[in-house]
Amino acid sequence: GEDVEQSLFLSVREGDSSVINCTYTDSSSTYLYWYKQEPGAGLQLLTYIFSNMDMKQDQRLTVLLNKKDKHLSLRIADTQTGDSAIYFCAESTSVSGYSTLTFGKGTMLLVSP
Amino acid sequence: NAGVTQTPKFQVLKTGQSMTLQCAQDMNHNSMYWYRQDPGMGLRLIYYSASEGTTDKGEVPNGYNVSRLNKREFSLRLESAAPSQTSVYFCASRETGGHPEAFFGQGTRLTVV
């Protein structure tokens, strides 16, 4: 079945770059996503990438997709303390012809001053 | 611009009690989802509804029932709550085809004692 794996924890200093990695299994995924969850809040879509792209940049965020290795990464440049949150990788998957989202367990990013 | 609204935000139940979690979206989306989030487990799909009048089981449907009352509303019912159902529940909606983004509610924190 579909599975999304990501490391559970990352700690960086303010101003450094953060890289969060994810691997997925469904080669037919149309879109791959990064969601952010702040404490006590719901999930906020950060960015997504279409499966026929290999890179997407959006301000401080860079998403890299390696379809051959089924590897997705999120790079946050100039990481700030406000970036501390849980980051979820997700893939769109098809179940019985319908599209759903399958999430990883989340990476907790801790940014220290 | 409400997006996805979940009620209640918090709930404490005794084992064996029943309750219904409500979810409504005002974006005219066809697809709606219920997820549960547990520490270290990420988000797991309970049920989803691809369109009004249809519902399907996700990864962890046992102990739950759903109703897609109309296009706007998708409710999740616990008939006999168990401590293992203590979790944070998220509703999401998404347009099928076209735009890939899924929008999430703020979550319902349920404790079963």
Coordinates of C-alpha atoms in Angstrom, one line a residue:
Chain A
G1 CA 0.0 0.0 0.0
E2 CA 0.9 3.7 -0.1
D3 CA 3.3 4.9 2.5
V4 CA 5.0 8.2 3.2
E5 CA 8.1 8.3 5.4
Q6 CA 9.8 11.3 6.9
S7 CA 12.3 11.9 9.7
L8 CA 10.6 12.9 13.0
F9 CA 12.7 15.7 14.2
L10 CA 15.0 18.5 13.0
S11 CA 16.7 21.2 15.0
V12 CA 18.4 24.2 13.5
R13 CA 19.6 27.6 14.5
E14 CA 17.8 30.8 13.4
G15 CA 19.2 32.0 10.1
D16 CA 20.4 28.6 9.0
S17 CA 18.7 26.6 6.2
S18 CA 16.4 23.7 7.1
V19 CA 16.0 20.7 4.9
I20 CA 13.2 18.2 5.6
N21 CA 13.1 15.0 3.6
C22 CA 10.4 12.6 2.6
T23 CA 10.0 9.4 0.6
Y24 CA 6.8 8.1 -0.9
T25 CA 5.8 4.9 -2.6
D26 CA 3.0 5.6 -5.0
S27 CA 4.7 6.3 -8.4
S28 CA 1.3 7.4 -9.8
S29 CA 0.9 10.4 -7.4
T30 CA -0.1 13.4 -9.3
Y31 CA 0.7 16.0 -6.6
L32 CA 3.1 16.0 -3.6
Y33 CA 2.5 18.5 -0.8
W34 CA 4.1 20.1 2.2
Y35 CA 1.7 21.1 5.0
K36 CA 2.7 23.1 8.2
Q37 CA 1.0 22.6 11.5
E38 CA 1.6 25.1 14.4
P39 CA 0.8 24.0 17.9
G40 CA -2.9 23.6 18.5
A41 CA -3.8 24.5 15.0
G42 CA -5.0 22.8 11.8
L43 CA -2.9 22.1 8.8
Q44 CA -1.9 24.9 6.5
L45 CA -0.8 24.1 2.9
L46 CA 2.7 25.5 2.4
T47 CA 3.4 24.4 -1.2
Y48 CA 2.8 21.6 -3.6
I49 CA 4.5 20.3 -6.7
F50 CA 3.1 18.6 -9.7
S51 CA 4.7 15.2 -10.4
N52 CA 6.1 16.3 -13.8
M53 CA 8.2 19.0 -12.1
D54 CA 11.5 18.6 -10.4
M55 CA 11.8 21.9 -8.5
K56 CA 9.5 24.6 -7.3
Q57 CA 10.6 27.8 -5.5
D58 CA 8.3 30.0 -3.6
Q59 CA 10.1 32.8 -1.6
R60 CA 12.1 31.1 1.2
L61 CA 10.7 27.6 0.2
T62 CA 12.3 25.3 -2.3
V63 CA 10.8 21.9 -3.1
L64 CA 12.9 19.3 -4.9
L65 CA 11.3 16.2 -6.4
N66 CA 13.3 13.1 -7.5
K67 CA 10.7 10.9 -9.1
K68 CA 13.2 8.1 -9.8
D69 CA 14.0 7.8 -6.1
K70 CA 10.5 8.8 -5.0
H71 CA 12.2 11.5 -2.8
L72 CA 10.8 14.9 -1.9
S73 CA 12.5 17.6 0.1
L74 CA 11.5 21.0 1.5
R75 CA 14.3 23.6 2.0
I76 CA 13.5 26.6 4.1
A77 CA 16.1 29.4 3.7
D78 CA 16.9 31.8 6.5
T79 CA 14.9 29.8 9.0
Q80 CA 13.1 31.9 11.6
T81 CA 11.8 31.0 15.1
G82 CA 8.3 31.3 13.6
D83 CA 9.0 28.4 11.3
S84 CA 9.0 26.1 14.4
A85 CA 6.2 23.7 13.7
I86 CA 5.4 20.2 12.4
Y87 CA 5.8 19.7 8.7
F88 CA 3.9 17.0 6.9
C89 CA 4.7 15.6 3.5
A90 CA 1.7 14.2 1.7
E91 CA 1.0 12.5 -1.6
S92 CA -2.2 12.3 -3.6
T93 CA -3.2 8.7 -4.1
S94 CA -6.1 7.0 -5.8
V95 CA -8.3 4.6 -3.9
S96 CA -11.0 2.9 -5.9
G97 CA -10.8 5.6 -8.5
Y98 CA -11.1 8.5 -6.0
S99 CA -8.3 10.8 -5.0
T100 CA -7.2 11.0 -1.4
L101 CA -4.2 12.4 0.5
T102 CA -1.8 10.1 2.3
F103 CA 0.3 11.9 5.0
G104 CA 3.7 11.1 6.6
K105 CA 4.0 11.1 10.3
G106 CA 5.4 14.7 10.4
T107 CA 8.7 16.3 11.1
M108 CA 9.0 18.5 14.1
L109 CA 11.2 21.5 13.2
L110 CA 12.6 23.3 16.2
V111 CA 14.4 26.6 15.5
S112 CA 16.5 28.0 18.3
P113 CA 17.6 31.7 18.5
Chain B
N1 CA -14.5 33.4 4.1
A2 CA -15.1 30.6 6.6
G3 CA -13.5 27.7 4.6
V4 CA -13.9 24.5 6.6
T5 CA -15.7 24.8 10.0
Q6 CA -15.6 22.0 12.6
T7 CA -17.7 21.8 15.7
P8 CA -17.1 21.3 18.6
K9 CA -13.5 22.4 19.1
F10 CA -13.2 20.4 22.3
Q11 CA -15.1 17.5 23.8
V12 CA -14.8 15.1 26.7
L13 CA -16.8 11.9 26.5
K14 CA -17.2 9.0 28.9
T15 CA -16.6 5.5 27.5
G16 CA -19.7 4.2 25.8
Q17 CA -21.2 7.7 25.0
S18 CA -22.0 8.7 21.5
M19 CA -21.5 11.9 19.7
T20 CA -21.4 13.5 16.2
L21 CA -18.6 15.7 15.0
Q22 CA -19.8 18.3 12.5
C23 CA -18.0 19.6 9.5
A24 CA -19.2 22.2 6.9
Q25 CA -17.4 23.8 4.0
D26 CA -18.5 26.8 1.9
M27 CA -16.2 26.3 -1.1
N28 CA -18.6 24.1 -3.1
H29 CA -16.0 21.2 -3.0
N30 CA -17.1 17.7 -4.0
S31 CA -14.6 15.7 -1.8
M32 CA -14.6 15.8 1.9
Y33 CA -12.5 13.8 4.4
W34 CA -12.2 12.9 8.0
Y35 CA -8.7 12.3 9.5
R36 CA -7.5 11.6 13.0
Q37 CA -4.2 12.7 14.3
D38 CA -2.3 10.9 17.0
P39 CA 1.2 11.6 18.4
G40 CA 3.8 9.9 16.2
M41 CA 1.2 8.6 13.8
G42 CA 0.6 11.6 11.5
L43 CA -2.8 11.9 10.0
R44 CA -4.8 8.8 9.2
L45 CA -7.8 8.7 7.0
I46 CA -11.0 7.5 8.6
Y47 CA -13.6 8.1 5.9
Y48 CA -14.0 10.1 2.8
S49 CA -16.7 11.2 0.5
A50 CA -15.9 11.8 -3.1
S51 CA -19.3 13.5 -3.8
E52 CA -22.7 14.1 -2.2
G53 CA -24.3 10.8 -1.5
T54 CA -21.2 8.7 -1.5
T55 CA -18.9 7.6 1.3
D56 CA -16.0 5.2 1.5
K57 CA -13.8 3.8 4.3
G58 CA -10.3 5.0 4.7
E59 CA -7.4 3.5 6.7
V60 CA -9.0 3.4 10.1
P61 CA -12.8 3.3 9.9
N62 CA -13.7 0.9 12.7
G63 CA -15.8 2.5 15.4
Y64 CA -17.0 5.4 13.2
N65 CA -19.8 6.2 10.9
V66 CA -20.2 9.1 8.5
S67 CA -23.0 11.0 6.7
R68 CA -22.6 13.2 3.7
L69 CA -25.8 15.2 4.5
N70 CA -25.4 17.5 1.5
K71 CA -22.6 19.0 -0.5
R72 CA -21.6 21.3 2.3
E73 CA -21.7 18.9 5.3
F74 CA -19.9 15.8 6.3
S75 CA -20.4 14.5 9.8
L76 CA -18.5 11.8 11.8
R77 CA -20.3 9.8 14.4
L78 CA -18.9 7.8 17.3
E79 CA -21.7 5.4 18.4
S80 CA -19.9 4.0 21.5
A81 CA -16.8 6.0 22.3
A82 CA -13.7 4.2 23.5
P83 CA -10.5 5.6 25.1
S84 CA -8.6 4.5 21.9
Q85 CA -10.6 7.2 20.1
T86 CA -9.0 10.0 22.1
S87 CA -7.5 12.0 19.3
V88 CA -7.6 15.2 17.3
Y89 CA -10.0 14.9 14.4
F90 CA -9.6 17.0 11.3
C91 CA -12.1 17.5 8.5
A92 CA -10.9 18.5 5.0
S93 CA -12.4 19.3 1.7
R94 CA -11.0 19.4 -1.8
E95 CA -12.1 19.9 -5.3
T96 CA -11.8 16.8 -7.5
G97 CA -9.8 17.2 -10.7
G98 CA -8.5 20.7 -11.2
H99 CA -7.0 22.5 -8.2
P100 CA -5.1 20.0 -5.9
E101 CA -5.3 21.9 -2.6
A102 CA -7.1 20.4 0.4
F103 CA -8.4 22.8 3.0
F104 CA -8.5 21.7 6.6
G105 CA -10.6 22.7 9.6
Q106 CA -9.1 23.7 12.9
G107 CA -9.7 20.3 14.4
T108 CA -11.8 18.8 17.2
R109 CA -9.9 17.6 20.3
L110 CA -11.7 14.6 21.7
T111 CA -10.9 12.9 25.0
V112 CA -12.6 9.7 26.0
V113 CA -12.3 8.8 29.6

